[in-house]
Short mmCIF file of C-alpha atoms and ligand atoms in Angstrom, two decimals:
data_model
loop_
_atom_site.label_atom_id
_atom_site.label_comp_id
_atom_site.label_asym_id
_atom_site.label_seq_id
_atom_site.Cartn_x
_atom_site.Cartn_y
_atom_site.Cartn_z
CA UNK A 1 -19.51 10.03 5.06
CA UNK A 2 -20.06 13.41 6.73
CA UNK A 3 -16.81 14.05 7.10
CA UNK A 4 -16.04 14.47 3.86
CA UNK A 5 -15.50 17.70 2.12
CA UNK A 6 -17.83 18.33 -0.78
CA UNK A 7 -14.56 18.16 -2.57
CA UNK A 8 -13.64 14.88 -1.06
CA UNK A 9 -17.08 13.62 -1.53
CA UNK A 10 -16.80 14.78 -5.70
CA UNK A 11 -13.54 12.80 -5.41
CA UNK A 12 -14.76 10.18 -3.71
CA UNK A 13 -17.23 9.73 -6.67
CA UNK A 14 -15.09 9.91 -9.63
CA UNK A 15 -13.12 7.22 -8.31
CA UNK A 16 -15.89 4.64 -7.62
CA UNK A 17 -17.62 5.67 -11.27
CA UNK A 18 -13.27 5.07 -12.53
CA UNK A 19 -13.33 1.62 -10.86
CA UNK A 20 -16.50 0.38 -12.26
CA UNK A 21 -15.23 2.06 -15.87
CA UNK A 22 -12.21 0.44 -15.13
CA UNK A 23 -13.63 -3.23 -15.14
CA UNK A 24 -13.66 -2.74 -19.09
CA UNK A 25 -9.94 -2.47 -19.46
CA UNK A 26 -8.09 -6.07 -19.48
CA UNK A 27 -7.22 -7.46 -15.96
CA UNK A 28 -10.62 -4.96 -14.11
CA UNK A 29 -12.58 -8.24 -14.09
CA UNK A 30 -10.65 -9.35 -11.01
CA UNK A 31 -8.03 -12.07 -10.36
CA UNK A 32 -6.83 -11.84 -13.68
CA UNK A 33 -2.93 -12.41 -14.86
CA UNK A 34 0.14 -10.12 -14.16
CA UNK A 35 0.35 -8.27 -17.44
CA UNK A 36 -2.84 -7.23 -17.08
CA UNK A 37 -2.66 -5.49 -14.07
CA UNK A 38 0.01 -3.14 -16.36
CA UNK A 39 -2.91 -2.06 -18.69
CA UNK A 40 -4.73 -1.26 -15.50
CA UNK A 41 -2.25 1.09 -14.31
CA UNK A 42 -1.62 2.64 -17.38
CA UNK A 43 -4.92 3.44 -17.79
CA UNK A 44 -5.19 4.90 -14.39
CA UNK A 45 -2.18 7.07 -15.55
CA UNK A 46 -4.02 7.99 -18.18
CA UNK A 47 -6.97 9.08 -16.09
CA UNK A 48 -4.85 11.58 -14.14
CA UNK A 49 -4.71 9.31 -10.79
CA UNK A 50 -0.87 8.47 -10.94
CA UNK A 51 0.83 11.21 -8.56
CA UNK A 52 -2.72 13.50 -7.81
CA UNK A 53 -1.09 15.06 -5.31
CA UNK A 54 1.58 16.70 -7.51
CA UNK A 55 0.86 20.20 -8.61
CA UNK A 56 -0.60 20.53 -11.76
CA UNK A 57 2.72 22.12 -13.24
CA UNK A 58 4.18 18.89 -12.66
CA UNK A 59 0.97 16.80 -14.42
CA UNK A 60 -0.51 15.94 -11.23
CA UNK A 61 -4.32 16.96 -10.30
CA UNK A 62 -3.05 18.91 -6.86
CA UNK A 63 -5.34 16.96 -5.04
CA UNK A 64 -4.78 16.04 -1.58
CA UNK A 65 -3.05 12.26 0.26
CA UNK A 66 -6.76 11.79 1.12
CA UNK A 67 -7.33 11.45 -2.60
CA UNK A 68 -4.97 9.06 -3.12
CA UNK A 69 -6.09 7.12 -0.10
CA UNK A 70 -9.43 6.59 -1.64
CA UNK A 71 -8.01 5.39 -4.71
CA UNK A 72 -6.27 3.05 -2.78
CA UNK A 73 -9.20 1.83 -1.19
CA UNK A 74 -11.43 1.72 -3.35
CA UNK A 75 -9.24 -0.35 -5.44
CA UNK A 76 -8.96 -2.90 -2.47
CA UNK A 77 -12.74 -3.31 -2.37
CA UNK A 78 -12.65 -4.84 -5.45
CA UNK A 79 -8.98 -6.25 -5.64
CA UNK A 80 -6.11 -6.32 -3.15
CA UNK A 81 -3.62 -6.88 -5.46
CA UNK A 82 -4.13 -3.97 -7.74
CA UNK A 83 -4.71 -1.92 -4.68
CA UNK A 84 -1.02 -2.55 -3.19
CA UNK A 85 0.65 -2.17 -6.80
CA UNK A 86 -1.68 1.13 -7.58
CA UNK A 87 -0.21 2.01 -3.74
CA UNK A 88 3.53 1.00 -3.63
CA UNK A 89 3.85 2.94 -7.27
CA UNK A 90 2.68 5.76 -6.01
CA UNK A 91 3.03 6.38 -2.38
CA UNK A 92 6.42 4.57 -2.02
CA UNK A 93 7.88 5.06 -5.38
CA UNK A 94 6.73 8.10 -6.90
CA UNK A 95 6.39 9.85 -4.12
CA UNK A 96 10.13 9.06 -3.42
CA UNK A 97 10.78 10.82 -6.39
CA UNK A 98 8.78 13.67 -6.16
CA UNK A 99 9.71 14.73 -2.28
CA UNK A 100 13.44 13.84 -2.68
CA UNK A 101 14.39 13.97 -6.37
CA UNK A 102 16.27 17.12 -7.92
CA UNK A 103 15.14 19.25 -10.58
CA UNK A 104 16.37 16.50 -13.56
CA UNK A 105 15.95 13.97 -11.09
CA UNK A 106 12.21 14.55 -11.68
CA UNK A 107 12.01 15.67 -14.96
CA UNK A 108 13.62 12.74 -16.08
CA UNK A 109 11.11 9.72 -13.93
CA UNK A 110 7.57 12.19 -13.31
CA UNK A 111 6.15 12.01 -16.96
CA UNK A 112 6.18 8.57 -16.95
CA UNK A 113 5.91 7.29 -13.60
CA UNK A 114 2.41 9.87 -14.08
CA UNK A 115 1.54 8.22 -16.87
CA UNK A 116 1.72 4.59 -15.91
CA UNK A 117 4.19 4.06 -18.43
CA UNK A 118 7.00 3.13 -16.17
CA UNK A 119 5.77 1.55 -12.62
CA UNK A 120 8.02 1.84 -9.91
CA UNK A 121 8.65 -0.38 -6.60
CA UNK A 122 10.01 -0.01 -3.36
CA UNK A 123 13.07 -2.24 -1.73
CA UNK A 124 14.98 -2.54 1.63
CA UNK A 125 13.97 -5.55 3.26
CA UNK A 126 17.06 -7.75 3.29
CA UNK A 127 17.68 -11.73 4.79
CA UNK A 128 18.95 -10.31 8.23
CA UNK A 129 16.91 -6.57 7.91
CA UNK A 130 13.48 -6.88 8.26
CA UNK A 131 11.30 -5.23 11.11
CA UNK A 132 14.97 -3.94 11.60
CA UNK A 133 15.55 -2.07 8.33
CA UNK A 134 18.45 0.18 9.45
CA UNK A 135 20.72 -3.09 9.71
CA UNK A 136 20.69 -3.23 6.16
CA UNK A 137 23.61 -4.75 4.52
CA UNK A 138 23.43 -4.15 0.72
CA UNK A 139 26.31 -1.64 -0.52
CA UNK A 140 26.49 0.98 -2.58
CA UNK A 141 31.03 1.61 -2.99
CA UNK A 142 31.35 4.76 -4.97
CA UNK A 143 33.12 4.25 -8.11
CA UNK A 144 33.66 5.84 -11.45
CA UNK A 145 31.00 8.92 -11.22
CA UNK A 146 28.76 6.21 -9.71
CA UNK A 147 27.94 3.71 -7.09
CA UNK A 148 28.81 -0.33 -7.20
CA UNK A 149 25.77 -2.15 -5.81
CA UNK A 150 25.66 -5.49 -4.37
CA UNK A 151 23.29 -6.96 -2.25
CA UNK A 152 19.87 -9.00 -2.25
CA UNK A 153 16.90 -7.47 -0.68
CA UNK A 154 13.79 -9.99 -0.45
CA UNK A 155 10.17 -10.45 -0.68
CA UNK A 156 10.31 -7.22 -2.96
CA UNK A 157 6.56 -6.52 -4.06
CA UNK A 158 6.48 -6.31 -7.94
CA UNK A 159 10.27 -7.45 -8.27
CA UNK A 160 10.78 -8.47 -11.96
CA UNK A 161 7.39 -6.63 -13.15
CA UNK A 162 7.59 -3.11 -12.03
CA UNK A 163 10.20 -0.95 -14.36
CA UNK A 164 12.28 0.72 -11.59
CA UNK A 165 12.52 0.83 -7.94
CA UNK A 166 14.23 2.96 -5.15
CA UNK A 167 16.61 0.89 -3.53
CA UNK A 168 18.20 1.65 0.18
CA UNK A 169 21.90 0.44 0.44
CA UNK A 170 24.75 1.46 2.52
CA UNK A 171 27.68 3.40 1.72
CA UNK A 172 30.77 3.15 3.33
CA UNK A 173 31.27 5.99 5.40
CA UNK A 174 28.29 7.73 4.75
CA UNK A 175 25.42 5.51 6.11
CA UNK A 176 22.05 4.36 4.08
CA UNK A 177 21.09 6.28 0.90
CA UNK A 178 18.32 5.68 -1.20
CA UNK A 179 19.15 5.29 -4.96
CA UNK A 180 16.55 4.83 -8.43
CA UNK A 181 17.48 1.18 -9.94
CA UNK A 182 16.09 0.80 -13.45
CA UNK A 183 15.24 -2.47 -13.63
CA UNK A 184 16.89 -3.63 -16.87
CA UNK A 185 20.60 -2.08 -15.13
CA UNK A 186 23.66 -4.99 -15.94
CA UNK A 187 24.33 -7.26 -12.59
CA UNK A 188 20.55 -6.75 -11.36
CA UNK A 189 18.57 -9.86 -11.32
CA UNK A 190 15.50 -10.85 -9.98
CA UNK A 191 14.30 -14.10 -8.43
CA UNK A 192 10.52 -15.94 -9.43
CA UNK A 193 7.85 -14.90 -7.57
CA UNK A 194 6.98 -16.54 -4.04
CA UNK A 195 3.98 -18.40 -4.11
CA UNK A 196 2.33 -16.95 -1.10
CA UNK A 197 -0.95 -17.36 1.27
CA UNK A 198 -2.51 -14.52 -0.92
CA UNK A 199 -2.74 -11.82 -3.08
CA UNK A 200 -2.73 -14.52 -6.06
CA UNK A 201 -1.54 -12.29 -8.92
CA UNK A 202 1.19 -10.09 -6.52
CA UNK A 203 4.52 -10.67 -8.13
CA UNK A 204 6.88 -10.67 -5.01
CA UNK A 205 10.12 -11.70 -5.26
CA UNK A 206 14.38 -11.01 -4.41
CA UNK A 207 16.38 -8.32 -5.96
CA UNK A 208 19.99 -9.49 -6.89
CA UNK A 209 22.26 -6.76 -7.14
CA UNK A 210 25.86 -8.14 -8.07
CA UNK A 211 28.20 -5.55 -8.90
CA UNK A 212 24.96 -3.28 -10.30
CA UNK A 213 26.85 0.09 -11.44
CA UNK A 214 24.61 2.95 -10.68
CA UNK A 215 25.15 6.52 -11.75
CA UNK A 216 25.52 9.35 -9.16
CA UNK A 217 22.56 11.04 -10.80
CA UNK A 218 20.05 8.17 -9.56
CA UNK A 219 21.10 8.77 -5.68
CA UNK A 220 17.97 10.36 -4.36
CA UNK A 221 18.41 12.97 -1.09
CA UNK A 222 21.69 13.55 0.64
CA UNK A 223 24.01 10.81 1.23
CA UNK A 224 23.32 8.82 4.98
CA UNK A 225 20.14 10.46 4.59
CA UNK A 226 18.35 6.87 3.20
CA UNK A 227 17.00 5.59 6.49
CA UNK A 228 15.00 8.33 7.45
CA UNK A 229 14.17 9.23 3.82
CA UNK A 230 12.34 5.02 4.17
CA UNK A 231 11.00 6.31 7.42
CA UNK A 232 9.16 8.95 5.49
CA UNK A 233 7.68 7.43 2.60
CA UNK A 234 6.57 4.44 5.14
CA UNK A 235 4.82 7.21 6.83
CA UNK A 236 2.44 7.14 3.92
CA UNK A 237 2.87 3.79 3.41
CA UNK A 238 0.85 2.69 6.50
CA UNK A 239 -1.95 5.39 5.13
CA UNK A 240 -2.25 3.55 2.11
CA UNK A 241 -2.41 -0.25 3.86
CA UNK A 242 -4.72 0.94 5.85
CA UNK A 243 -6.92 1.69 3.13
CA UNK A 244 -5.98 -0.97 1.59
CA UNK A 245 -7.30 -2.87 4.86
CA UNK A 246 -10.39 -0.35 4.66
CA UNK A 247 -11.31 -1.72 1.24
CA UNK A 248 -11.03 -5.46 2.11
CA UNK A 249 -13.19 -4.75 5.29
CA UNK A 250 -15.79 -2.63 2.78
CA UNK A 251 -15.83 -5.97 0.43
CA UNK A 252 -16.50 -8.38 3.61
CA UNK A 253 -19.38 -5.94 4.56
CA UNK A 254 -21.04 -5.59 1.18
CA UNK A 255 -20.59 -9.69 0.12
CA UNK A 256 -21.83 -10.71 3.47
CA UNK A 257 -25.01 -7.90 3.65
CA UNK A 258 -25.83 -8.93 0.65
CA UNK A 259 -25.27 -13.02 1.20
CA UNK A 260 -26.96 -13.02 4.44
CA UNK A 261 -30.07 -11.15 3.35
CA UNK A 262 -30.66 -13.62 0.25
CA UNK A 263 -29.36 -17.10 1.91
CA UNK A 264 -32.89 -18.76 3.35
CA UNK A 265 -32.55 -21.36 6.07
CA UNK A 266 -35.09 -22.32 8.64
CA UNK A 267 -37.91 -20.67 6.26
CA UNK A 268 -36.19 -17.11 6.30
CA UNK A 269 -33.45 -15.28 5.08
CA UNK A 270 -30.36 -16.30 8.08
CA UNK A 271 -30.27 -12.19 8.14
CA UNK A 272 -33.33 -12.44 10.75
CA UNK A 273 -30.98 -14.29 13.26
CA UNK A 274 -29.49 -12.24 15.87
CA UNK A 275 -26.56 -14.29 15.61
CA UNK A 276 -25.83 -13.25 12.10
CA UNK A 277 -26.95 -9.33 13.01
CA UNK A 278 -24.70 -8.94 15.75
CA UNK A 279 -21.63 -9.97 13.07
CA UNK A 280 -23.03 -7.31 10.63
CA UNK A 281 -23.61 -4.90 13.08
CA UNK A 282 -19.78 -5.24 14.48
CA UNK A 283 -18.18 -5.22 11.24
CA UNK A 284 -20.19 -2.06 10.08
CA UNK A 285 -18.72 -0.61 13.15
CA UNK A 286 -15.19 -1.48 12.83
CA UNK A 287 -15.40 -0.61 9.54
CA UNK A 288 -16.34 2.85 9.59
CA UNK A 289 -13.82 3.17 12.94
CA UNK A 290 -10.66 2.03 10.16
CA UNK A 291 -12.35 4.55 7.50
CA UNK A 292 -12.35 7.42 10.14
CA UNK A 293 -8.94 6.87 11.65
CA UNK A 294 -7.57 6.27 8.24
CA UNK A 295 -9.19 9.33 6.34
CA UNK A 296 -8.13 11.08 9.71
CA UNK A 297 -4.56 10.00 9.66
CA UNK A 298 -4.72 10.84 5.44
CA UNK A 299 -5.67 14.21 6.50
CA UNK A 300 -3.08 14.52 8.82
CA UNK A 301 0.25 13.10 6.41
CA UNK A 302 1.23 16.86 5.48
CA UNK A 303 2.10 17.29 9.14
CA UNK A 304 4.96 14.63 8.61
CA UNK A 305 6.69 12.11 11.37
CA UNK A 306 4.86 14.50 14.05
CA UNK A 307 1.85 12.24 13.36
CA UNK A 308 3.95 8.96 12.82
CA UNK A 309 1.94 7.18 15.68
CA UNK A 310 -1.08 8.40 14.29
CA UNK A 311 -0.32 6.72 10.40
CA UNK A 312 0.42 3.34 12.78
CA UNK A 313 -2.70 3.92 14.58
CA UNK A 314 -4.40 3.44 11.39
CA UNK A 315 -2.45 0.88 9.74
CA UNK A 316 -2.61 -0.99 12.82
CA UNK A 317 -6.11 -1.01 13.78
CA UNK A 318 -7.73 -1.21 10.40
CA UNK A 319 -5.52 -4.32 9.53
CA UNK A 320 -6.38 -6.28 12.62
CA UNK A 321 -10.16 -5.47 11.58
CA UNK A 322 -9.51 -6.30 7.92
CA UNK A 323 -8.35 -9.92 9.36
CA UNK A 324 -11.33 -10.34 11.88
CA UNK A 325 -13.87 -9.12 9.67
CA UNK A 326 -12.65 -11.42 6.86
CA UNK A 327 -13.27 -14.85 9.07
CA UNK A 328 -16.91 -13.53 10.16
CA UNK A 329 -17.68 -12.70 6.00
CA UNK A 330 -16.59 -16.45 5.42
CA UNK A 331 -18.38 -17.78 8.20
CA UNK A 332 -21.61 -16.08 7.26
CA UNK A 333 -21.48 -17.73 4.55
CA UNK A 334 -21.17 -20.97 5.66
CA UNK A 335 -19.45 -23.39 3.60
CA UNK A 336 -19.40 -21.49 0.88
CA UNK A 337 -17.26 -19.05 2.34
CA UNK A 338 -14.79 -21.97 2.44
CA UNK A 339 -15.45 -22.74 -1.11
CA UNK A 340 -12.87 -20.75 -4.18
CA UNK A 341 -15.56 -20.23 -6.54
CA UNK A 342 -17.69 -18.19 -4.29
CA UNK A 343 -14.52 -15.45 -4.12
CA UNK A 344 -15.17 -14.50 -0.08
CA UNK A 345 -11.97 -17.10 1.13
CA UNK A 346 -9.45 -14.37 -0.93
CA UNK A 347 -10.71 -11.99 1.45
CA UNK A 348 -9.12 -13.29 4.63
CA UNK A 349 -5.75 -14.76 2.77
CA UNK A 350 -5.49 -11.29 1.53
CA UNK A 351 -6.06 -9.56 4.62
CA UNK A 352 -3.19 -11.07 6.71
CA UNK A 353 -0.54 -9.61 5.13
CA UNK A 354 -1.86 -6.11 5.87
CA UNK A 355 -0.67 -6.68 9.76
CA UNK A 356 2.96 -7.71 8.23
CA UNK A 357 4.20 -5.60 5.18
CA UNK A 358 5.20 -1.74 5.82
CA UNK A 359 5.35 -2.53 9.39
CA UNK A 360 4.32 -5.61 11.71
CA UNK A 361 1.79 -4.99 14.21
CA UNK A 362 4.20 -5.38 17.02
CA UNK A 363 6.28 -2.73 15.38
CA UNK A 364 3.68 -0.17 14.63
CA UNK A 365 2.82 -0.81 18.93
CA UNK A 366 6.58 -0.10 19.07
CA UNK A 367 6.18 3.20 17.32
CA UNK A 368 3.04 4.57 19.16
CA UNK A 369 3.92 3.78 22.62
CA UNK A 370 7.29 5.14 22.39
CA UNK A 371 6.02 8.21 20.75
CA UNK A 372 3.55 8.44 23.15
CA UNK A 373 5.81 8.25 26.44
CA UNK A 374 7.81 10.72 24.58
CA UNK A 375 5.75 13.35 24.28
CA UNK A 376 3.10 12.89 21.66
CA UNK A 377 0.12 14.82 22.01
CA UNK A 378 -2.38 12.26 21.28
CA UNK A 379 -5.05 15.02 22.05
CA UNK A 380 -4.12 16.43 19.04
CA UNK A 381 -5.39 13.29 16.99
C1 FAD B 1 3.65 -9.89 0.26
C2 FAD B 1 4.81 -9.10 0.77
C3 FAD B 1 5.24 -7.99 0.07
C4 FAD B 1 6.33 -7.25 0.53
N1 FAD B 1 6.76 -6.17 -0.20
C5 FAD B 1 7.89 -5.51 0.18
C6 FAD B 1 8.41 -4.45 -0.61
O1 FAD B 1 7.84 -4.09 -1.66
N2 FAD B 1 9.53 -3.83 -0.21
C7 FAD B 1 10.19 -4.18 0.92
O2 FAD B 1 11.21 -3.59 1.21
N3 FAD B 1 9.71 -5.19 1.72
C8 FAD B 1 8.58 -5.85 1.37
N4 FAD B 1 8.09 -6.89 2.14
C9 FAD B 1 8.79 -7.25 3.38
C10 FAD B 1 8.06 -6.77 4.63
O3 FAD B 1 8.11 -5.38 4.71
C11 FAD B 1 8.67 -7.47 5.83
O4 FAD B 1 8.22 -8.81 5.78
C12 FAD B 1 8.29 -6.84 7.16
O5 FAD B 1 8.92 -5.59 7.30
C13 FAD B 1 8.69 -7.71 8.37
O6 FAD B 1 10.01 -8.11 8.29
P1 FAD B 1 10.36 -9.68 8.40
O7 FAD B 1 9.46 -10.43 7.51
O8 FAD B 1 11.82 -9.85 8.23
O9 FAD B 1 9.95 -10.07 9.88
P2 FAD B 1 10.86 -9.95 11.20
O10 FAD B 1 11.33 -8.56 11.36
O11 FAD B 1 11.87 -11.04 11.19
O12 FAD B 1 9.77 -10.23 12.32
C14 FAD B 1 9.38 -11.54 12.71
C15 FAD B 1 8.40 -11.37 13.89
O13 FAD B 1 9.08 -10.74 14.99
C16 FAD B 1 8.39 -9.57 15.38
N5 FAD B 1 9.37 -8.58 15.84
C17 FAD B 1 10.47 -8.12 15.20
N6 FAD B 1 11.09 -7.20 15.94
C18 FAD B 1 10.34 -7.02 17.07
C19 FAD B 1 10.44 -6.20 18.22
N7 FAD B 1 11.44 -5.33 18.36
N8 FAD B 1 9.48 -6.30 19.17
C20 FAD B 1 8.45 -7.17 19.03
N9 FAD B 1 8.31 -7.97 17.97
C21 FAD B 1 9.23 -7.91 17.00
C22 FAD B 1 7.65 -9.12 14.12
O14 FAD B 1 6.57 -8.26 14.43
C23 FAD B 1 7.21 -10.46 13.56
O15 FAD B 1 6.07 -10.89 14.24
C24 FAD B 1 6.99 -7.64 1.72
C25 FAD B 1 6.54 -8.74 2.43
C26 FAD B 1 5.47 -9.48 1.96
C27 FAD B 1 5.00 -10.69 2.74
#
């Protein structure tokens, strides 16, 4: 796309020749089972593309969120579920640790989390705190050098798989404060995953913490400073489910180009009918809209909460098109598209979540239009 650096475009080229390479390494021939998807993040770690936006000093490739975006979509074109565990790892979790850990703080979690070896999640939705995240009610009661946790936060993607996760509780007095949980900590427990609409091989699940004694070295940032510390890394966030959105509305696009130019009815392909070009047409269009606004809005995530409507802007728009765009691939192709073996139905069950997690649609509506009659310069955009 010409807005691409020739940087951006080199990028951009690596990854797609690392996502076919990848399809070699257990769990890259799609819908495959959990513990695969850990060999494909290792081996992403060991391709450099955990934490590219660290400095080199720190084992990262300097590179810039735009980078990582494309990773992330590119990864949903060919599978949403390694797209949003690729993206919570690194733009919730190690990210978390990189902008707000201390010197040991990140000596201690970078090598790893950079080499895939540990995989890190993200958790404060609770029961009664969901688009409402500051009413949080899990606990952190200083103790003993440390911090007694106790709690259950819910629908927690890759709860039970991933090896760590930063984990927003309240303490008394001081207000919400993000803290690193390693998973295997005494009096954490995790429920089984949810069967859900999609994203078949997403392990989401609760977080028990009952009693959970965490060490003041694994509080990340100040104390009270946990809610906007969430508000931050959501920030990126919405980048990266927008791309993830991006690459589901790329997949619709290429399956149902290619479908509708091959499937013959009447005598001739069903890509001659104006009925099926004007579907193409508008998903080509909305598609490279959600690409622009979210490589825009990538660009743009150095300039911080300033451009907070602008990371909803994406997130919201490119979500609602992943959703549309993923009815119109099944119903070009026909029954099919209704059928499991054909692989188009995924599309649309794993679409719809993009307008919930990280931020409902109404929410991210919230967030620009207050911005906006408060001052944001959309002209800036
Ligand atoms: C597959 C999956 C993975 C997830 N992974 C994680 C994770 O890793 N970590 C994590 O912390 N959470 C995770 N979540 C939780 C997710 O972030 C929440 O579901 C989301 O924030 C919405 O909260 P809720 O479900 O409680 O909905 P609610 O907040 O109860 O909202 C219900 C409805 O009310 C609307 N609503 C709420 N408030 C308003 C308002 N003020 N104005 C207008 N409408 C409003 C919402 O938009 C929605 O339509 C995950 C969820 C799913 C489904």
């Amino acid at each position: 796309m010409a807005s691409l650096s020739e940087e951006e475009q080199q990028a951009r080229e690596t990854i797609r020749y690392l996502v076919a390479a990848s399809r070699s390494v257990p769990g890259g021939a799609l819908a495959s089972a959990r513990e695969d998807w850990r060999a494909q993040l290792a081996w992403w770690g060991s391709q450099g593309y955990h934490g590219v936006t660290l400095p080199p000093e720190w084992g990262g490739q300097g590179k810039s969120f735009l980078v990582q975006t494309m990773v992330v979509e590119a990864l949903a074109e060919a599978d949403a579920n390694l797209a949003l565990l690729y993206e919570v790892h690194n733009t919730l979790h190690l990210e978390a640790v990189w902008r707000y850990g201390d010197e040991a703080q990140r000596r201690r979690w970078l090598p790893d989390l950079l080499a895939g070896r540990r995989l890190g999640g993200f958790a404060v939705t609770e029961e009664e705190a969901g688009s409402d995240a500051e009413s949080l009610a899990t606990v952190a009661v200083p103790e003993g050098g440390g911090y007694r946790l106790s709690g259950v936060k819910r629908m927690i993607t890759g709860a039970g798989w991933y090896d760590q996760y930063v984990v927003f509780a309240r303490v008394p007095e001081a207000g919400i404060t993000a803290f690193v949980v390693e998973a295997d900590t005494p009096g954490v427990g995790f429920g089984s995953p949810e069967p859900m609409l999609g994203l078949d091989s997403t392990p989401v699940a609760d977080i028990t913490f009952e009693g959970a004694w965490i060490p003041e070295d694994h509080r990340l940032g100040e104390l009270g400073q946990g809610y906007a510390i969430a508000l931050d890394l959501l920030d990126g966030g919405r980048v990266g489910i927008a791309a993830q959105a991006v690459g589901i509305l790329a997949a619709c696009l290429g399956r149902s180009l290619a479908f509708a130019q091959q499937r013959r009815q009447f005598g001739r392909p069903i890509a001659r009918y104006q009925g099926i070009q004007w579907m193409l047409a508008e998903m080509a269009t909305d598609f490279a809209a959600a690409r622009l606004l979210t490589y825009e809005a990538a660009r743009r995530r150095p300039e911080g909460e300033r451009q907070r409507p602008l990371y909803a802007m994406a997130k919201w728009f490119a979500s609602r098109k992943a959703v549309q765009h993923a009815l119109n691939a099944i119903q070009i192709h026909g029954g099919r598209g209704y059928l499991r073996k054909t692989g188009v139905e995924h599309l649309l069950r794993d679409s719809k979540v993009t307008e919930l997690y990280e931020g409902t649609s109404e929410i991210l509506r919230l967030v620009i239009a207050s911005r906006l009659l408060n001052g944001y310069n959309w002209d800036s955009i």
